Amino acid sequence: GDGGQCEHNLALKPRPHTVSILEFGAVGDGKTLNTIAFQNAIFYLKSFADKGGAQLYVPPGTWLTQSFNLTSHLTLFLEKGANILGSQDPFHWEVVDPLPSYGRGVEVPGGRYQSLINGYMLHDVVITGNSGTIDGMGLAWWELFSSHSLNYSRPHLIELVASHHVVVSNLIFLNAPAYSIHPVYCSNVHIHNISISAPPESPYTVGIVPDSSDHVCIEDCLIATGYDAISLKSGWDEYGIAYGRPTENVHIRRVHLQAYSGSTIAFGSDMSGGISNILVENVHLYNSNSGIEFRTMRGRGGYMKEIIVTDIEMENIYTAIAATGNCGSHPDDKFDPNALPLLDHIILQDMTGTNITIAGNFAGLQESPFTNICLSNITLSLNSLSSITWKCSNVYGFSDSVLPKPCPDLETLSDCLSLMSINGKTAVM
């Protein structure tokens, strides 16, 4: 096939107009609040949208700010030594409505704090630089979360909603209050050559979250977070089912991922709009609780299907591969318990692992077992703590050349790729 979504990214054209944030009175001393300067600069640059767009240049310095919104045909460029700091005062963060595919704030019922850098219904947006830094100063938010003192759900570093042709590249993201990069209802998103870091003890911090988005490429990134490194989502229970926008055509490659208490690559558990046509390849996973994990539960509805995970190297992972039908919570009591999720046509192949405690843990739903799971050419070296190599219930699939030997329900020999043939063309590949 065509090799995946990352083969289709176009070269960026330079913007014909550039202004510096200094021209709008910004002070990079780490103390002066520069929100008005960012807002005024971006408002000014809107006038160049029909002239090839414009670039907002952020020079070296520490630029403290509240939330601000981007505009179409804009490049936000952070020079080396430039550090955008998010204010730690919750009163500096606007409260916005919940996303329609979630129905409420994910952490607290009601609204949610607006993210540090935002875009809504934008086209042609680039957030890039020369290894500049965006620091969410998340400690205050983590303490509010851990003490159950949040008034609204935590903000993210970057959230782009219903936007198209988005690039995030060549930057360092630190200490996100919750997610670092959250494209939701977006198309044609390219995230590459970035570094994301949050402390291991930071609660439920996540790196990149493609959410009800399509044609997404994530490549050449280094991510280490408290919970999940990359998490694919598509809405929550009845709200995600009603909104009905899947995450599909996603390509992840050449990434190094660490997830302290979560999974390096997670599918779900909020997947009610569906997740399909995903290719994950050439990935290094290390020092994490879980490697590849599929999460769902009764009431989610939706599906996770036509997913290929290949050429994976794992080291120091507690559970290498997992799939569970009992993960997460419900937004309210209006969910339909008969909305059963589908997990089907998943290929996991060409994997090696060292210092693994549990090779695989598959726990499907009795009413909706996980089906057509294919394991091929997988060798996992277990550590001395291992007492159970595989755990399986309500799962059916195939395997070939897998060590240690998988559960009986996954032992049938088969040609994995034949499972993924759809209308004569192999999905993703």
Coordinates of C-alpha atoms in Angstrom, one line a residue:
G1 CA 0.0 0.0 0.0
D2 CA 1.0 3.6 0.4
G3 CA 2.9 3.2 3.7
G4 CA 0.6 5.2 5.9
Q5 CA -0.6 8.7 6.6
C6 CA 2.9 10.1 7.3
E7 CA 3.9 9.7 3.6
H8 CA 1.4 12.4 2.6
N9 CA 2.7 15.4 4.5
L10 CA 3.5 18.5 2.3
A11 CA 6.4 20.8 2.8
L12 CA 5.6 24.0 4.6
K13 CA 5.8 27.3 2.7
P14 CA 7.4 30.2 4.5
R15 CA 5.0 33.0 5.6
P16 CA 5.6 36.3 3.7
H17 CA 5.0 38.4 6.8
T18 CA 6.6 38.2 10.3
V19 CA 6.2 40.2 13.5
S20 CA 7.9 39.8 16.9
I21 CA 5.9 39.6 20.1
L22 CA 8.2 42.4 21.3
E23 CA 6.4 44.7 18.9
F24 CA 3.3 44.3 21.0
G25 CA 4.9 45.2 24.4
A26 CA 5.7 41.7 25.6
V27 CA 8.3 41.4 28.4
G28 CA 10.2 38.1 28.7
D29 CA 11.1 38.3 32.3
G30 CA 9.0 35.3 33.5
K31 CA 7.0 37.6 35.8
T32 CA 5.1 40.0 33.5
L33 CA 1.8 38.7 32.2
N34 CA 1.9 38.8 28.4
T35 CA -1.6 37.7 27.5
I36 CA -2.7 41.0 26.0
A37 CA 0.5 41.1 23.9
F38 CA -0.2 37.7 22.4
Q39 CA -3.9 38.5 21.8
N40 CA -3.1 41.8 20.1
A41 CA -0.4 40.3 18.0
I42 CA -2.6 37.5 16.7
F43 CA -5.5 40.0 16.1
Y44 CA -3.2 42.1 14.0
L45 CA -1.9 39.0 12.0
K46 CA -5.5 38.1 11.1
S47 CA -5.3 40.8 8.5
F48 CA -2.6 38.8 6.6
A49 CA -4.8 35.7 6.2
D50 CA -5.5 36.5 2.5
K51 CA -1.9 37.5 1.8
G52 CA -0.2 34.2 2.4
G53 CA -0.5 34.3 6.2
A54 CA 2.0 35.5 8.8
Q55 CA 4.4 34.4 11.5
L56 CA 4.4 35.5 15.1
Y57 CA 8.1 35.3 16.3
V58 CA 8.8 34.6 20.0
P59 CA 12.4 35.5 20.7
P60 CA 14.6 34.1 23.6
G61 CA 13.1 34.9 27.0
T62 CA 10.5 33.6 29.5
W63 CA 7.0 34.7 28.4
L64 CA 4.3 34.3 31.1
T65 CA 0.8 34.2 29.7
Q66 CA -2.8 33.1 30.2
S67 CA -4.7 31.3 27.5
F68 CA -4.8 32.8 24.0
N69 CA -6.3 31.8 20.7
L70 CA -4.6 31.3 17.4
T71 CA -6.0 32.3 13.9
S72 CA -5.9 30.7 10.5
H73 CA -2.9 31.0 8.2
L74 CA -0.6 31.6 11.2
T75 CA 2.8 30.3 12.2
L76 CA 3.7 30.6 15.9
F77 CA 7.5 30.3 16.0
L78 CA 9.5 29.9 19.3
E79 CA 13.1 30.6 18.9
K80 CA 15.7 28.6 20.8
G81 CA 15.7 29.9 24.4
A82 CA 12.1 31.1 24.1
N83 CA 9.9 29.7 26.9
I84 CA 6.1 30.2 27.0
L85 CA 5.0 29.8 30.6
G86 CA 1.4 29.1 31.5
S87 CA 0.1 31.0 34.5
Q88 CA -0.5 28.9 37.6
D89 CA -3.4 30.9 38.8
P90 CA -6.7 29.2 37.9
F91 CA -8.5 32.5 38.0
H92 CA -6.3 33.4 34.9
W93 CA -7.9 30.6 32.9
E94 CA -11.3 31.0 31.2
V95 CA -13.9 28.3 31.7
V96 CA -15.4 26.9 28.5
D97 CA -18.2 24.5 27.6
P98 CA -17.5 20.8 27.6
L99 CA -16.8 19.1 24.3
P100 CA -20.0 17.8 22.7
S101 CA -18.6 14.3 22.3
Y102 CA -18.0 14.1 26.1
G103 CA -21.1 15.9 27.5
R104 CA -19.3 17.2 30.6
G105 CA -15.8 17.9 31.8
V106 CA -13.8 14.7 31.9
E107 CA -12.6 15.2 35.5
V108 CA -15.3 17.3 37.0
P109 CA -18.9 17.7 35.9
G110 CA -19.6 20.9 34.1
G111 CA -17.2 23.1 32.1
R112 CA -13.5 22.9 31.7
Y113 CA -10.6 25.3 31.9
Q114 CA -9.5 26.6 28.4
S115 CA -6.2 25.3 27.3
L116 CA -3.0 27.5 27.1
I117 CA -2.9 27.7 23.3
N118 CA -6.2 27.2 21.5
G119 CA -7.7 27.2 18.0
Y120 CA -11.3 26.7 16.9
M121 CA -12.4 26.0 13.3
L122 CA -9.0 27.1 11.9
H123 CA -7.2 26.2 8.7
D124 CA -3.5 26.2 8.0
V125 CA -2.0 26.6 11.5
V126 CA 1.7 25.9 12.4
I127 CA 3.1 25.8 15.9
T128 CA 6.8 25.3 15.6
G129 CA 10.2 26.7 16.4
N130 CA 13.9 26.1 17.0
S131 CA 13.5 23.9 20.1
G132 CA 11.6 26.5 22.0
T133 CA 9.7 25.4 25.1
I134 CA 6.0 25.5 26.1
D135 CA 5.8 24.9 29.9
G136 CA 2.4 24.4 31.5
M137 CA 3.8 24.8 35.1
G138 CA 1.5 21.9 36.0
L139 CA 2.4 21.4 39.7
A140 CA -0.4 23.6 41.0
W141 CA -2.9 21.8 38.8
W142 CA -1.7 18.3 39.8
E143 CA -2.1 19.3 43.5
L144 CA -5.6 20.5 42.9
F145 CA -6.4 17.3 41.1
S146 CA -4.9 15.0 43.7
S147 CA -6.7 16.9 46.5
H148 CA -10.0 16.7 44.7
S149 CA -10.1 20.5 44.8
L150 CA -10.7 21.2 41.1
N151 CA -13.7 23.5 40.2
Y152 CA -13.5 22.5 36.5
S153 CA -11.5 19.9 34.5
R154 CA -7.8 20.8 34.0
P155 CA -6.5 22.6 30.9
H156 CA -4.2 21.2 28.2
L157 CA -1.1 22.9 26.7
I158 CA -2.5 22.9 23.1
E159 CA -6.0 22.2 22.0
L160 CA -7.2 22.6 18.4
V161 CA -10.9 22.0 17.8
A162 CA -12.5 21.4 14.4
S163 CA -9.4 22.6 12.6
H164 CA -7.6 21.4 9.4
H165 CA -4.1 21.3 8.1
V166 CA -2.3 21.6 11.5
V167 CA 1.4 21.2 12.1
V168 CA 3.1 21.0 15.5
S169 CA 6.9 20.5 15.3
N170 CA 10.4 21.2 16.6
L171 CA 9.3 22.2 20.1
I172 CA 9.7 21.0 23.8
F173 CA 6.5 20.6 25.9
L174 CA 6.9 20.5 29.7
N175 CA 4.6 19.9 32.7
A176 CA 1.2 19.9 31.1
P177 CA -1.7 20.3 33.6
A178 CA -3.4 17.4 31.7
Y179 CA -2.8 16.7 28.0
S180 CA 0.1 18.3 26.1
I181 CA -1.4 18.2 22.6
H182 CA -5.1 17.6 22.0
P183 CA -6.4 17.8 18.4
V184 CA -10.2 17.1 18.5
Y185 CA -12.5 17.0 15.5
C186 CA -9.5 17.8 13.4
S187 CA -8.2 16.6 10.0
N188 CA -4.8 16.5 8.5
V189 CA -2.6 16.9 11.6
H190 CA 1.2 16.4 11.5
I191 CA 3.0 16.3 14.8
H192 CA 6.7 15.6 14.5
N193 CA 10.1 16.1 16.1
I194 CA 8.8 17.2 19.4
S195 CA 9.7 16.3 23.0
I196 CA 7.1 16.0 25.7
S197 CA 7.9 15.5 29.4
A198 CA 6.0 15.4 32.7
P199 CA 7.2 13.9 36.0
P200 CA 6.3 10.3 36.7
E201 CA 4.2 11.2 39.7
S202 CA 2.1 13.8 37.8
P203 CA -1.4 12.5 37.8
Y204 CA -3.0 11.5 34.5
T205 CA -0.7 13.6 32.4
V206 CA -0.9 12.5 28.7
G207 CA 1.3 13.4 25.8
I208 CA -0.6 13.4 22.5
V209 CA -4.3 12.7 22.2
P210 CA -5.8 12.4 18.7
D211 CA -9.5 12.7 19.5
S212 CA -12.3 12.2 16.9
S213 CA -9.7 13.2 14.4
D214 CA -8.6 11.8 11.0
H215 CA -5.5 11.8 8.8
V216 CA -3.1 12.2 11.7
C217 CA 0.7 11.6 11.5
I218 CA 2.8 11.4 14.7
E219 CA 6.5 10.8 14.0
D220 CA 10.0 11.3 15.4
C221 CA 8.9 12.2 18.9
L222 CA 10.2 11.6 22.4
I223 CA 7.5 11.4 25.1
A224 CA 7.7 10.6 28.8
T225 CA 4.6 11.3 30.9
G226 CA 2.9 10.4 34.2
Y227 CA 0.0 8.4 32.5
D228 CA -0.3 7.7 28.8
A229 CA 2.3 8.8 26.2
I230 CA -0.1 8.6 23.1
S231 CA -3.8 8.0 23.6
L232 CA -6.4 7.7 20.8
K233 CA -9.9 8.7 21.7
S234 CA -13.3 9.4 20.1
G235 CA -15.9 10.5 22.8
W236 CA -17.5 9.2 25.9
D237 CA -20.6 6.9 26.0
E238 CA -23.9 8.3 24.8
Y239 CA -22.3 11.7 23.9
G240 CA -19.6 10.1 21.8
I241 CA -22.1 7.8 20.1
A242 CA -24.4 10.7 19.3
Y243 CA -21.6 12.9 18.0
G244 CA -20.4 10.0 15.9
R245 CA -17.0 11.2 14.7
P246 CA -14.3 8.4 14.7
T247 CA -10.6 8.7 15.0
E248 CA -9.2 7.1 11.8
N249 CA -6.3 7.1 9.4
V250 CA -3.7 7.6 12.0
H251 CA 0.0 6.8 11.5
I252 CA 2.5 6.7 14.4
R253 CA 6.1 5.9 13.7
R254 CA 9.7 6.4 15.0
V255 CA 8.7 7.4 18.4
H256 CA 10.3 6.7 21.8
L257 CA 7.7 6.5 24.6
Q258 CA 7.6 6.2 28.3
A259 CA 4.4 6.1 30.4
Y260 CA 4.9 5.7 34.2
S261 CA 1.5 4.6 35.4
G262 CA -0.5 4.2 32.1
S263 CA 0.3 2.9 28.6
T264 CA 2.8 4.0 26.1
I265 CA 0.2 3.7 23.4
A266 CA -3.4 3.5 24.5
F267 CA -6.6 3.0 22.5
G268 CA -9.6 4.4 24.5
S269 CA -11.1 4.0 26.9
D270 CA -13.2 6.9 25.5
M271 CA -13.8 5.4 22.1
S272 CA -17.6 5.7 21.5
G273 CA -17.2 7.3 18.1
G274 CA -14.9 4.5 16.9
I275 CA -11.2 4.0 16.2
S276 CA -10.1 2.4 13.0
N277 CA -7.4 2.2 10.2
I278 CA -4.4 2.8 12.5
L279 CA -0.8 2.0 11.7
V280 CA 1.8 2.0 14.5
E281 CA 5.3 1.1 13.5
N282 CA 9.0 1.4 14.4
V283 CA 8.4 2.3 18.0
H284 CA 10.6 2.0 21.2
L285 CA 8.6 1.6 24.4
Y286 CA 10.5 1.6 27.8
N287 CA 10.2 1.8 31.6
S288 CA 6.4 1.8 31.6
N289 CA 3.5 0.1 33.3
S290 CA 1.9 -1.0 30.0
G291 CA 3.0 -1.2 26.4
I292 CA 0.1 -1.4 23.9
E293 CA -3.3 -1.3 25.5
F294 CA -6.9 -1.4 24.2
R295 CA -9.5 -0.1 26.8
T296 CA -13.2 -0.1 26.7
M297 CA -16.3 -1.0 28.7
R298 CA -20.1 -1.6 28.6
G299 CA -21.9 1.5 27.6
R300 CA -19.1 2.7 25.3
G301 CA -20.5 1.4 22.1
G302 CA -18.2 2.2 19.2
Y303 CA -15.4 0.0 17.8
M304 CA -11.7 -0.4 17.6
K305 CA -10.8 -2.3 14.4
E306 CA -8.4 -2.5 11.5
I307 CA -5.3 -1.7 13.6
I308 CA -1.8 -2.8 12.8
V309 CA 1.0 -2.5 15.4
T310 CA 4.4 -3.6 14.0
D311 CA 8.1 -3.4 14.5
I312 CA 8.0 -2.7 18.3
E313 CA 10.8 -2.8 20.7
M314 CA 10.0 -3.0 24.4
E315 CA 12.1 -2.9 27.5
N316 CA 11.2 -2.8 31.2
I317 CA 7.5 -3.0 30.7
Y318 CA 5.2 -4.6 33.3
T319 CA 2.4 -5.7 30.8
A320 CA 3.5 -5.8 27.2
I321 CA 0.1 -6.1 25.5
A322 CA -3.3 -5.6 27.1
A323 CA -7.0 -5.3 26.1
T324 CA -9.7 -4.8 28.7
G325 CA -13.5 -4.5 28.5
N326 CA -13.8 -3.1 32.0
C327 CA -11.9 0.2 32.1
G328 CA -13.0 3.7 32.8
S329 CA -16.2 5.3 34.2
H330 CA -19.4 6.8 32.8
P331 CA -20.1 10.5 32.5
D332 CA -23.6 10.1 34.1
D333 CA -26.4 7.6 34.5
K334 CA -27.8 8.2 31.0
F335 CA -25.5 5.7 29.3
D336 CA -26.9 2.7 27.6
P337 CA -25.6 -0.5 29.2
N338 CA -26.5 -2.4 26.1
A339 CA -24.2 -0.2 24.0
L340 CA -21.4 -2.8 23.7
P341 CA -18.1 -2.0 22.1
L342 CA -16.5 -4.0 19.3
L343 CA -12.8 -4.9 19.3
D344 CA -12.0 -6.7 16.0
H345 CA -9.3 -7.2 13.4
I346 CA -6.2 -6.2 15.4
I347 CA -2.7 -7.2 14.2
L348 CA 0.3 -7.2 16.6
Q349 CA 3.4 -8.3 14.9
D350 CA 7.2 -8.1 14.8
M351 CA 7.7 -7.3 18.5
T352 CA 10.6 -7.9 20.9
G353 CA 10.6 -7.3 24.6
T354 CA 13.1 -7.6 27.5
N355 CA 12.4 -7.5 31.2
I356 CA 8.6 -8.0 30.7
T357 CA 6.5 -9.2 33.7
I358 CA 3.3 -10.2 31.9
A359 CA 3.3 -10.9 28.2
G360 CA -0.4 -10.3 27.6
N361 CA -3.6 -9.7 29.4
F362 CA -6.8 -9.9 27.3
A363 CA -10.2 -9.6 29.1
G364 CA -13.1 -9.1 26.7
L365 CA -16.8 -8.8 27.5
Q366 CA -18.9 -12.0 27.6
E367 CA -21.6 -10.3 25.5
S368 CA -19.0 -8.9 23.1
P369 CA -15.8 -10.9 23.0
F370 CA -12.6 -9.5 21.4
T371 CA -12.3 -11.1 18.0
N372 CA -9.7 -11.6 15.2
I373 CA -6.8 -10.7 17.4
C374 CA -3.6 -11.8 15.5
L375 CA -0.2 -12.1 17.1
S376 CA 2.8 -12.8 14.8
N377 CA 6.5 -13.0 15.3
I378 CA 6.6 -11.8 18.9
T379 CA 9.4 -12.7 21.3
L380 CA 9.1 -11.4 24.9
S381 CA 11.7 -12.1 27.5
L382 CA 10.1 -12.3 30.9
N383 CA 11.7 -11.4 34.2
S384 CA 12.0 -13.3 37.4
L385 CA 8.8 -11.7 38.8
S386 CA 6.7 -13.4 36.2
S387 CA 4.2 -16.0 37.5
I388 CA 1.6 -15.8 34.8
T389 CA 2.7 -15.2 31.2
W390 CA -0.7 -14.7 29.6
K391 CA -4.2 -14.0 30.9
C392 CA -7.2 -14.4 28.6
S393 CA -10.9 -14.4 28.8
N394 CA -13.6 -13.7 26.1
V395 CA -11.0 -13.3 23.4
Y396 CA -10.5 -15.2 20.1
G397 CA -7.7 -14.9 17.6
F398 CA -4.6 -16.3 15.9
S399 CA -0.9 -16.5 16.5
D400 CA 2.3 -17.6 14.7
S401 CA 5.8 -17.6 16.2
V402 CA 4.9 -16.2 19.6
L403 CA 7.1 -16.7 22.7
P404 CA 6.1 -17.3 25.4
K405 CA 3.2 -19.4 24.0
P406 CA -0.1 -17.5 24.2
C407 CA -3.5 -18.6 25.6
P408 CA -5.3 -21.5 23.8
D409 CA -7.9 -19.0 22.5
L410 CA -5.1 -17.2 20.6
E411 CA -3.2 -20.3 19.3
T412 CA -4.8 -21.0 16.0
L413 CA -2.3 -20.5 13.1
S414 CA -3.3 -18.0 10.4
D415 CA -2.0 -15.5 7.9
C416 CA -2.6 -12.3 9.8
L417 CA -2.6 -10.0 6.8
S418 CA -5.5 -11.9 5.2
L419 CA -7.6 -10.8 8.2
M420 CA -7.2 -7.1 7.2
S421 CA -8.3 -7.3 3.6
I422 CA -11.2 -5.0 3.0
N423 CA -12.8 -4.7 -0.4
G424 CA -9.7 -6.2 -1.9
K425 CA -7.3 -3.6 -0.3
T426 CA -5.5 -4.1 2.9
A427 CA -6.4 -1.6 5.5
V428 CA -3.8 1.0 6.5
M429 CA -0.9 -0.8 4.8

